[in-house]
Coordinates of C-alpha atoms in Angstrom, one line a residue:
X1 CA -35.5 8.6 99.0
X2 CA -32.4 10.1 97.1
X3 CA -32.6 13.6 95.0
X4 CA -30.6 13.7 92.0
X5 CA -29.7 17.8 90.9
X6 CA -28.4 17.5 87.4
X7 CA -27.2 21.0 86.1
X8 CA -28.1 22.2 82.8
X9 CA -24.1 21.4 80.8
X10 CA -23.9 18.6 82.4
X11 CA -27.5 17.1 81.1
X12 CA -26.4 18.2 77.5
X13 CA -23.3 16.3 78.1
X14 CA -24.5 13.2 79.1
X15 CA -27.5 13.1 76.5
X16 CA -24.5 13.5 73.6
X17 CA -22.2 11.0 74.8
X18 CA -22.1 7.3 72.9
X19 CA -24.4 5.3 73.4
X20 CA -27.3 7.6 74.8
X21 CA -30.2 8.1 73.1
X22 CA -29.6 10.5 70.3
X23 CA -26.3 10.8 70.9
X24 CA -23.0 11.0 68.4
X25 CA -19.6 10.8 67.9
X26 CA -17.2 12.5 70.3
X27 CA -15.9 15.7 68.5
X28 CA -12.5 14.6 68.8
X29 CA -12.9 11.2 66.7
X30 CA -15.1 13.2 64.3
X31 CA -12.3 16.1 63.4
X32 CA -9.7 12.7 63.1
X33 CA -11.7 10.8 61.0
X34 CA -12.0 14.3 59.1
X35 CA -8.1 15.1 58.7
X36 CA -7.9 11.2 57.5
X37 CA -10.0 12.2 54.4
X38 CA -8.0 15.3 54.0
X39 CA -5.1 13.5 53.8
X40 CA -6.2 11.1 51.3
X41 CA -7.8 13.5 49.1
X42 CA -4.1 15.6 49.2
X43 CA -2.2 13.0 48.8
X44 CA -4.1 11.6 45.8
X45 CA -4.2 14.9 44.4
X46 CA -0.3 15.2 44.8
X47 CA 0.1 11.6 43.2
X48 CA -2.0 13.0 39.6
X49 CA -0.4 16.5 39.6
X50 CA 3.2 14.3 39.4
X51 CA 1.6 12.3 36.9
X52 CA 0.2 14.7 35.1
X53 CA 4.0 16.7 35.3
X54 CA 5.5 13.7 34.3
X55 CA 3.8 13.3 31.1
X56 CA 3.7 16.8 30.4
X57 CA 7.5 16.9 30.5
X58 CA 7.6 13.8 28.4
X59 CA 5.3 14.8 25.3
X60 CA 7.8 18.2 25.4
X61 CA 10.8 16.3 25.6
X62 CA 9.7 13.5 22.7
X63 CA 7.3 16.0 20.9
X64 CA 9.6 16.7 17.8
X65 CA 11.1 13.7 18.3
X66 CA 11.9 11.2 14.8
X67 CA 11.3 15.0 12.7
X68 CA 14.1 15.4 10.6
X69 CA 16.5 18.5 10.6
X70 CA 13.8 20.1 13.3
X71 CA 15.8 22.6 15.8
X72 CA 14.4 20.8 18.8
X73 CA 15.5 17.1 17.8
X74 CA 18.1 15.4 19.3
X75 CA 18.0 12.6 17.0
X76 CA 20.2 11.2 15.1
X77 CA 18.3 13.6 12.1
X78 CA 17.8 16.5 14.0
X79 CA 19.2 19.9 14.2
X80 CA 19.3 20.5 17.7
X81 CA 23.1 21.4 18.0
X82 CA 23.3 23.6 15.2
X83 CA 20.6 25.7 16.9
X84 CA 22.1 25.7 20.2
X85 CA 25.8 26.8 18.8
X86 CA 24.0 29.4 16.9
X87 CA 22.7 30.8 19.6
X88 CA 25.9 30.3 22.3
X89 CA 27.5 32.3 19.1
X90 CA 25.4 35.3 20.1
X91 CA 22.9 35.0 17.8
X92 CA 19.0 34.5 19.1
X93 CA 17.5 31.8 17.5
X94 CA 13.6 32.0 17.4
X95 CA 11.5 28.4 16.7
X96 CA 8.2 29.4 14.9
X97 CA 6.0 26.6 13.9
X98 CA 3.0 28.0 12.1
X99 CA 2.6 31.1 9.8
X100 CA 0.6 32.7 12.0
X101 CA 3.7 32.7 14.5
X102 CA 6.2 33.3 11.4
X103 CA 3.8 36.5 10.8
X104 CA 4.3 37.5 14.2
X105 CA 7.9 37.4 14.5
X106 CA 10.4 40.1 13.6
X107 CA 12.1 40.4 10.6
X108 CA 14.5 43.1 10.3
X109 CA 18.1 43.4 8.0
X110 CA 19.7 41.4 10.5
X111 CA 17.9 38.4 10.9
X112 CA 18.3 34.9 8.5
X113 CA 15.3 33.3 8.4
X114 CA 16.1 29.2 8.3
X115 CA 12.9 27.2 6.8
X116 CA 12.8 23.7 7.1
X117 CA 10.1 20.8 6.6
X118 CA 9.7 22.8 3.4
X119 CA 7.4 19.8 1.9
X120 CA 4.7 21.7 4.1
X121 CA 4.7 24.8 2.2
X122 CA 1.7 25.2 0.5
X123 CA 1.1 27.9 -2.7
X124 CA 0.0 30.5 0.0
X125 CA 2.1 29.7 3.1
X126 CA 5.1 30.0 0.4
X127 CA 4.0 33.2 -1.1
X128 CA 3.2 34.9 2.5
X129 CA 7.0 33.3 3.5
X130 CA 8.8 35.3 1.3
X131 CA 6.6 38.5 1.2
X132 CA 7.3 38.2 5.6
X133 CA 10.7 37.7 4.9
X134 CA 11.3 40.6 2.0
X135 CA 13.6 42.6 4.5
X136 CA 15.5 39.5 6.1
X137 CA 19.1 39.4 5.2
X138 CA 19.3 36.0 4.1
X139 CA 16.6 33.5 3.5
X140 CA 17.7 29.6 4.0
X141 CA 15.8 26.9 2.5
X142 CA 16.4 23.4 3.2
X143 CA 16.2 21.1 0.4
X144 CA 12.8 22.9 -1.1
X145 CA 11.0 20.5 -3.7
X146 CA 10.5 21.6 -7.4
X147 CA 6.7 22.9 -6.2
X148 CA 8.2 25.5 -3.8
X149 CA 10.4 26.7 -6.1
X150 CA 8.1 27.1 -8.5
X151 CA 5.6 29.2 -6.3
X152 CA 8.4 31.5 -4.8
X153 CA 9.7 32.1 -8.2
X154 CA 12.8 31.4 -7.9
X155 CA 15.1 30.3 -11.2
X156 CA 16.5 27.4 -9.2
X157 CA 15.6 23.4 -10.3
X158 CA 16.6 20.5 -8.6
X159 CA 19.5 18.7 -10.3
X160 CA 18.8 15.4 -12.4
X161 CA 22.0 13.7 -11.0
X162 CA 22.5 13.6 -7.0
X163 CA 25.3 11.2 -6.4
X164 CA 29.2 12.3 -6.3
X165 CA 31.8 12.0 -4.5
X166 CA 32.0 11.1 -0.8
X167 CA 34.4 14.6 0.4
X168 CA 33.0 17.8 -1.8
X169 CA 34.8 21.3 -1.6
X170 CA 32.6 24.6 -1.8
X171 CA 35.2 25.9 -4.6
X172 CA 32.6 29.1 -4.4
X173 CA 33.6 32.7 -2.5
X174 CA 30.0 33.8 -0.5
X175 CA 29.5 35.0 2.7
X176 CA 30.0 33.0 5.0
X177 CA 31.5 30.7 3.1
X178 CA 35.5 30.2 1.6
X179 CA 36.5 28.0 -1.3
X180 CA 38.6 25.5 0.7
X181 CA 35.7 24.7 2.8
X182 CA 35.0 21.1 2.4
X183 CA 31.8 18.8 3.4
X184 CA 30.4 15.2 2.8
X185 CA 28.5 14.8 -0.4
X186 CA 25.7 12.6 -1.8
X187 CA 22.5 15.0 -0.7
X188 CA 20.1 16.9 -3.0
X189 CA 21.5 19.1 -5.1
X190 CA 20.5 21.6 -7.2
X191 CA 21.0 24.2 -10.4
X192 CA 20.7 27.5 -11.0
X193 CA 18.8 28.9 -14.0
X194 CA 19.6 32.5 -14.0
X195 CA 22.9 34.7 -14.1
X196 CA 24.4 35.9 -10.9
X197 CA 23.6 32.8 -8.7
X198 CA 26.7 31.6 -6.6
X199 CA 26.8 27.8 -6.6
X200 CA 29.2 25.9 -4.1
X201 CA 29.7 22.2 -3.5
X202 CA 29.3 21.3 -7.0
X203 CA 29.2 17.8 -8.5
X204 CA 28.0 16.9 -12.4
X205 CA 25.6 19.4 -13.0
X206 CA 24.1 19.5 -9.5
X207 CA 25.5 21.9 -6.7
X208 CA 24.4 21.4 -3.0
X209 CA 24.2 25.3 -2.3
X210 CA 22.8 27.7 -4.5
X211 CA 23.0 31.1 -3.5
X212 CA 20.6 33.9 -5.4
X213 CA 21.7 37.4 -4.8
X214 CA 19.2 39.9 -3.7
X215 CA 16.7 41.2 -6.3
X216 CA 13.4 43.1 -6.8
X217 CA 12.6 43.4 -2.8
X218 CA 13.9 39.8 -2.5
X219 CA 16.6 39.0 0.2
X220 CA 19.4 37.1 -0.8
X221 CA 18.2 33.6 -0.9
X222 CA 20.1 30.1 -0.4
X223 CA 18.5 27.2 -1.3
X224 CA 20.3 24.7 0.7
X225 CA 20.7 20.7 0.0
X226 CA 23.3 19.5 1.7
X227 CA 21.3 18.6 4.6
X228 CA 24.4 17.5 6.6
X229 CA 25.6 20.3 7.6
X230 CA 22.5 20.3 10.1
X231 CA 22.0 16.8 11.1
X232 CA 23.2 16.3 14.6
X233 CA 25.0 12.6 13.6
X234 CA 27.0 14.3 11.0
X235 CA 27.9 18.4 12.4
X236 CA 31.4 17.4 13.4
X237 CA 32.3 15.9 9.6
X238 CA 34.5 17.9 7.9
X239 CA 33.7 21.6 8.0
X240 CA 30.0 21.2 8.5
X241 CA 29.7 22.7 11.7
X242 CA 32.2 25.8 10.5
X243 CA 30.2 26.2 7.5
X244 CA 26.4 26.2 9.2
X245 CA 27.5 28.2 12.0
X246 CA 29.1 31.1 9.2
X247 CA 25.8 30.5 6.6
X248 CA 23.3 31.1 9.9
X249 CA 25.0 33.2 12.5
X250 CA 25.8 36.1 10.2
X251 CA 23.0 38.6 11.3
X252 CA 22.1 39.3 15.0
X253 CA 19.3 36.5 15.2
X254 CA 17.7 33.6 12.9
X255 CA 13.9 32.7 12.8
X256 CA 13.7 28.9 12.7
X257 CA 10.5 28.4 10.7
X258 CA 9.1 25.3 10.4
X259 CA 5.8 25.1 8.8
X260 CA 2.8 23.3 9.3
X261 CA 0.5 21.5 7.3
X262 CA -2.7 22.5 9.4
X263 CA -1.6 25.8 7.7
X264 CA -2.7 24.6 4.7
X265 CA -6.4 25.1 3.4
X266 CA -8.8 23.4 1.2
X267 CA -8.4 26.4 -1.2
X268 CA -4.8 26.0 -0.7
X269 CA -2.4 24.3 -3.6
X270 CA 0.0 22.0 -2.7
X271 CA 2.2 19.7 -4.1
X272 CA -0.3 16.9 -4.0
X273 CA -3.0 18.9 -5.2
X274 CA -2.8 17.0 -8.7
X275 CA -4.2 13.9 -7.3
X276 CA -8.0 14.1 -8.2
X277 CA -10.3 15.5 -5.2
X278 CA -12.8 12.6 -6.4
X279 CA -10.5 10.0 -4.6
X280 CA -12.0 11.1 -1.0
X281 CA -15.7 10.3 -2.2
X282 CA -14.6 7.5 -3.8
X283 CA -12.7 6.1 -0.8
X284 CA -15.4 6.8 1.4
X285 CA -18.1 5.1 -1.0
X286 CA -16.2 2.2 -1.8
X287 CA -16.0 1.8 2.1
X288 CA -19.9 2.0 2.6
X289 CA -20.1 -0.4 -1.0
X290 CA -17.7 -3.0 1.3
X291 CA -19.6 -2.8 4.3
X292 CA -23.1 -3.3 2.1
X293 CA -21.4 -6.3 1.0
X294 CA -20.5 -8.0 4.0
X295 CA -23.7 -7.4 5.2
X296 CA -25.5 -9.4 2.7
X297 CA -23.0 -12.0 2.2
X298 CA -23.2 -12.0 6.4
X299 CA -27.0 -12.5 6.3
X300 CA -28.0 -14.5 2.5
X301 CA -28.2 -17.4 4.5
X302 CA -30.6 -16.6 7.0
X303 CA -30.5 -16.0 11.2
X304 CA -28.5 -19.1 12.5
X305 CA -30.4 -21.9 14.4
X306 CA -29.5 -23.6 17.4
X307 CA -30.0 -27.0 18.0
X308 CA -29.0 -29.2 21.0
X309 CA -25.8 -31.3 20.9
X310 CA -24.8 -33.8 19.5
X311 CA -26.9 -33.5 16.6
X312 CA -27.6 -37.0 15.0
X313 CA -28.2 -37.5 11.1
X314 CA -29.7 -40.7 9.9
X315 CA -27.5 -42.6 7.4
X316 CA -30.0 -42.1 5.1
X317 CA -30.3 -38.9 4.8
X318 CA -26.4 -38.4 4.4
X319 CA -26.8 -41.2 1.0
X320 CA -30.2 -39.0 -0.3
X321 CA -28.3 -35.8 -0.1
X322 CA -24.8 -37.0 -1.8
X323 CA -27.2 -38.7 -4.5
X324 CA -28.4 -35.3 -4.9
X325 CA -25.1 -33.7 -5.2
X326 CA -24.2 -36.0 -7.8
X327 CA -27.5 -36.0 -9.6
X328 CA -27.1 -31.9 -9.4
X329 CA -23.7 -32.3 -10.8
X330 CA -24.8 -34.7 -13.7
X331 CA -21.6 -36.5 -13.1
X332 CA -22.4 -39.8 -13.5
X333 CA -18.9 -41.9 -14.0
X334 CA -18.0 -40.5 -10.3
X335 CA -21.3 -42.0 -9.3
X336 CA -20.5 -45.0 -11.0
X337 CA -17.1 -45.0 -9.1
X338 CA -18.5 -44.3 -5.8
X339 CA -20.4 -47.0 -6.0
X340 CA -18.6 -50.0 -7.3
X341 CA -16.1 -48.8 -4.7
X342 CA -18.8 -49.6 -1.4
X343 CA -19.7 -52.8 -3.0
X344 CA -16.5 -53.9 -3.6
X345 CA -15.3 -53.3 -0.2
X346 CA -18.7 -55.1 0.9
X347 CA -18.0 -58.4 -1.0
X348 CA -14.2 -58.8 -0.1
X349 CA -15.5 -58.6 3.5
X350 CA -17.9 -61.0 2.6
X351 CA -15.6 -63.0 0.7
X352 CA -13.4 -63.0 3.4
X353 CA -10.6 -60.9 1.4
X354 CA -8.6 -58.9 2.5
X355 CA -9.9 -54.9 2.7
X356 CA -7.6 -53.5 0.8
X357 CA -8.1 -56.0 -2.4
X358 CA -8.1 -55.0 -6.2
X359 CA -11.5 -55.2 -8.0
X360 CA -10.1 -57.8 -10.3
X361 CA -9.3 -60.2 -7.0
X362 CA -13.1 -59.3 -5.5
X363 CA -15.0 -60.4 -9.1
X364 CA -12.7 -63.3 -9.8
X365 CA -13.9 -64.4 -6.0
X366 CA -17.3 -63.5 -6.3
X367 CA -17.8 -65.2 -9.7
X368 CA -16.0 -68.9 -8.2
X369 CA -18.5 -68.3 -5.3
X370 CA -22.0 -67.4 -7.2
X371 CA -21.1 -70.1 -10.5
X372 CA -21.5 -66.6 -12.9
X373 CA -19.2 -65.9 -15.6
X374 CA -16.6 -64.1 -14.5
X375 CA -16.4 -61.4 -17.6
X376 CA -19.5 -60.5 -16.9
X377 CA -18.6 -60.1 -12.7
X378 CA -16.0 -58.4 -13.5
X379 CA -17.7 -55.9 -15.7
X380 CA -19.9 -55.2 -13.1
X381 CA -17.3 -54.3 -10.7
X382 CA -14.4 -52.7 -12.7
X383 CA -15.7 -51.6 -16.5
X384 CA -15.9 -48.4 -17.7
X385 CA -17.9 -45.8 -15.9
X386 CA -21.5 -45.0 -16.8
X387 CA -22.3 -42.1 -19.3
X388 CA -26.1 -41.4 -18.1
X389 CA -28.4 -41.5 -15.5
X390 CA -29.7 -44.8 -17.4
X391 CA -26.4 -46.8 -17.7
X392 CA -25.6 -45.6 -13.7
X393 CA -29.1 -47.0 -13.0
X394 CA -28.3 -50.1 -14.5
X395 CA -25.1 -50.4 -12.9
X396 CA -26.5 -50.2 -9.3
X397 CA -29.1 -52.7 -10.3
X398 CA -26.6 -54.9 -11.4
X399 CA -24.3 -54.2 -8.4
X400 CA -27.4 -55.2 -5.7
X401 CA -27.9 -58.4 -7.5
X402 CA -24.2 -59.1 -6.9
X403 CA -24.4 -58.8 -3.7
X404 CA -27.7 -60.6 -3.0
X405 CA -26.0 -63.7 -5.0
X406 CA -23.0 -63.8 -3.0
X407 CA -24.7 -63.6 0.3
X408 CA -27.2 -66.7 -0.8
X409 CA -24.1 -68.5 -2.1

């Protein structure tokens, strides 16, 4: 007989190792299997934050991307470069893109406040422009329609005639600006309607900068429509970049506003704000009236009906339901037609004719064959068509007797 002494750690041992009865893994595997997960988990988490960088850096890069004289475009139609040179001139150019950030931004005797996308001015986000902007020392807008001008009060209208020359020189003294300076033409242009105004870069009766002195806690405002002397594809023609630099950079910084239409309210007036407010409701009801429509046109006929393929149709009923069509129709001399035309083709086969032979060749065969007169054959198969259910009766009759004659001749 042979005594076993097991000591206490080592019986704990032994009852956890594999494959003893409630046993487990072997810490080791379990902390590997562990920093396995871990290392999944981080490096799927690394994976989405790059993503999610990637994307974010994207949107910023294309977010005013395609919007035209914005100071963050590099587009062909953006103002990018005018901004930056501005502000490698010394002057601090601040981008503000709602009124609540236009509010917020300083205003002082040196700053020029630049306003562009001026189509999303409203009555209210035009009124609160200029009264934020009362102690700028130059206000510029770009290419402002006949709405905003009205609502700022400003005696400035846009010019009936905008086309002119392709080289325009300013021929006006203003600061910033010298007589000799010249730029492309053929943008909007515009005209003053009060005394005092400066215009430069005039054409007809149009100018493309029209300069209104300050007046009654107004800043000196130019109403800008020469819009090419922003664009990035055209800030090297001419003197354009000279000319934006010297209209902008004149203070110590420029406020870049560019306003937003989810500015605007529903109590707000806009330029649109003619257009009826019933055209909404009325969109939206003839939308439901379409959808109504559909719906019973969709369903007038009933649920649909399966039936196993391939679905056979006696002859019979197809010759019942055309008769009905044409009795429906009441057009008897296409009856007429549609019959003499089966018989004929019947008899020449019969007749041994050939299938594509006249009706005059068929009677003249079928009255030799069946003895009849061969006017009165040949009314049956080729006179006029039948003018009533009566005279179409009696042609079929007469027709099936044809028929029966030739097959017992």
């Amino acid at each position: 007989m042979t005594l076993q002494v097991w000591e206490r750690a080592a019986a704990a041992t032994a009852d956890a190792a594999p494959g003893s009865p409630g046993g487990g893994e072997p810490p080791a595997r379990d902390r590997r299997r562990w920093r396995g997960r871990l290392l999944w988990a981080a490096a799927v988490l690394a994976a989405l934050a790059l993503v999610a960088i990637a994307v974010q850096v994207g949107l910023t890069r294309s977010a005013h991307k395609g919007q035209e004289l914005d100071p963050q475009n590099t587009g062909p139609e953006g103002a990018r470069a005018v901004a930056r040179v501005v502000d490698d001139h010394g002057t601090r150019v601040r981008i503000v893109r709602s009124e609540g950030a236009f509010n917020g931004a300083e205003v002082d005797g040196g700053t020029t406040v630049v306003v562009t996308r001026t189509d999303a001015l409203s009555a209210e986000t035009a009124r609160s422009l200029l009264d934020h902007a009362r102690g700028a020392r130059r206000v510029v807008l770009v290419g402002p329609s006949r709405f905003v001008l009205r609502e700022l009060e400003l005696p400035v209208a846009p010019a009936t005639s905008a086309t002119g020359p392709r080289v325009v020189r300013a021929g006006c003294t203003l600061d910033g600006l010298s007589p000799t300076d010249t730029v492309a033409g053929g943008a909007d242009r515009y005209t003053a309607e009060a005394p005092g105004a400066t215009s430069c870069f005039t054409v007809g009766d149009g100018s493309g900068l029209v300069a209104l002195p300050p007046s009654g806690g107004r800043p000196e405002v130019v109403v800008l429509g020469d819009t090419d002397l922003l664009r990035n594809d055209s800030i090297t023609r001419f003197d354009a970049a000279g000319v934006a630099v010297r209209l902008l950079a004149r203070g110590d910084s420029v406020v870049w506003y560019v306003p937003s239409f989810l500015d605007i309210t529903s109590r707000d007036t806009t330029a649109t704000s003619e257009v009826p407010k019933a055209i909404g409701p009325l969109a939206f009801l003839a939308m439901w009236a379409l959808l109504v429509l559909m719906v019973w046109r969709g369903r007038r006929f009933g649920p649909l009906v399966t039936e196993p393929l391939p679905a056979v149709v006696k002859a019979i009923e197809t010759t019942q339901s055309r008769g009905r069509l044409y009795r429906k129709a009441g057009d008897a001399g296409r009856a007429g037609e549609a019959l003499r035309a089966r018989a004929v083709r019947r008899l020449a086969s019969r007749l041994g004719l050939p299938t594509g032979a006249s009706a005059a060749a068929v009677a003249q065969a079928a009255a030799e064959a069946t003895g009849q007169n061969p006017v009165h054959v040949s009314a049956t198969l080729a006179g006029p068509p039948p003018t009533s259910e009566s005279t179409l009766v009696d042609l079929a009759h007469d027709l099936s007797q044809l028929e029966k004659d030739v097959r017992r001749a």
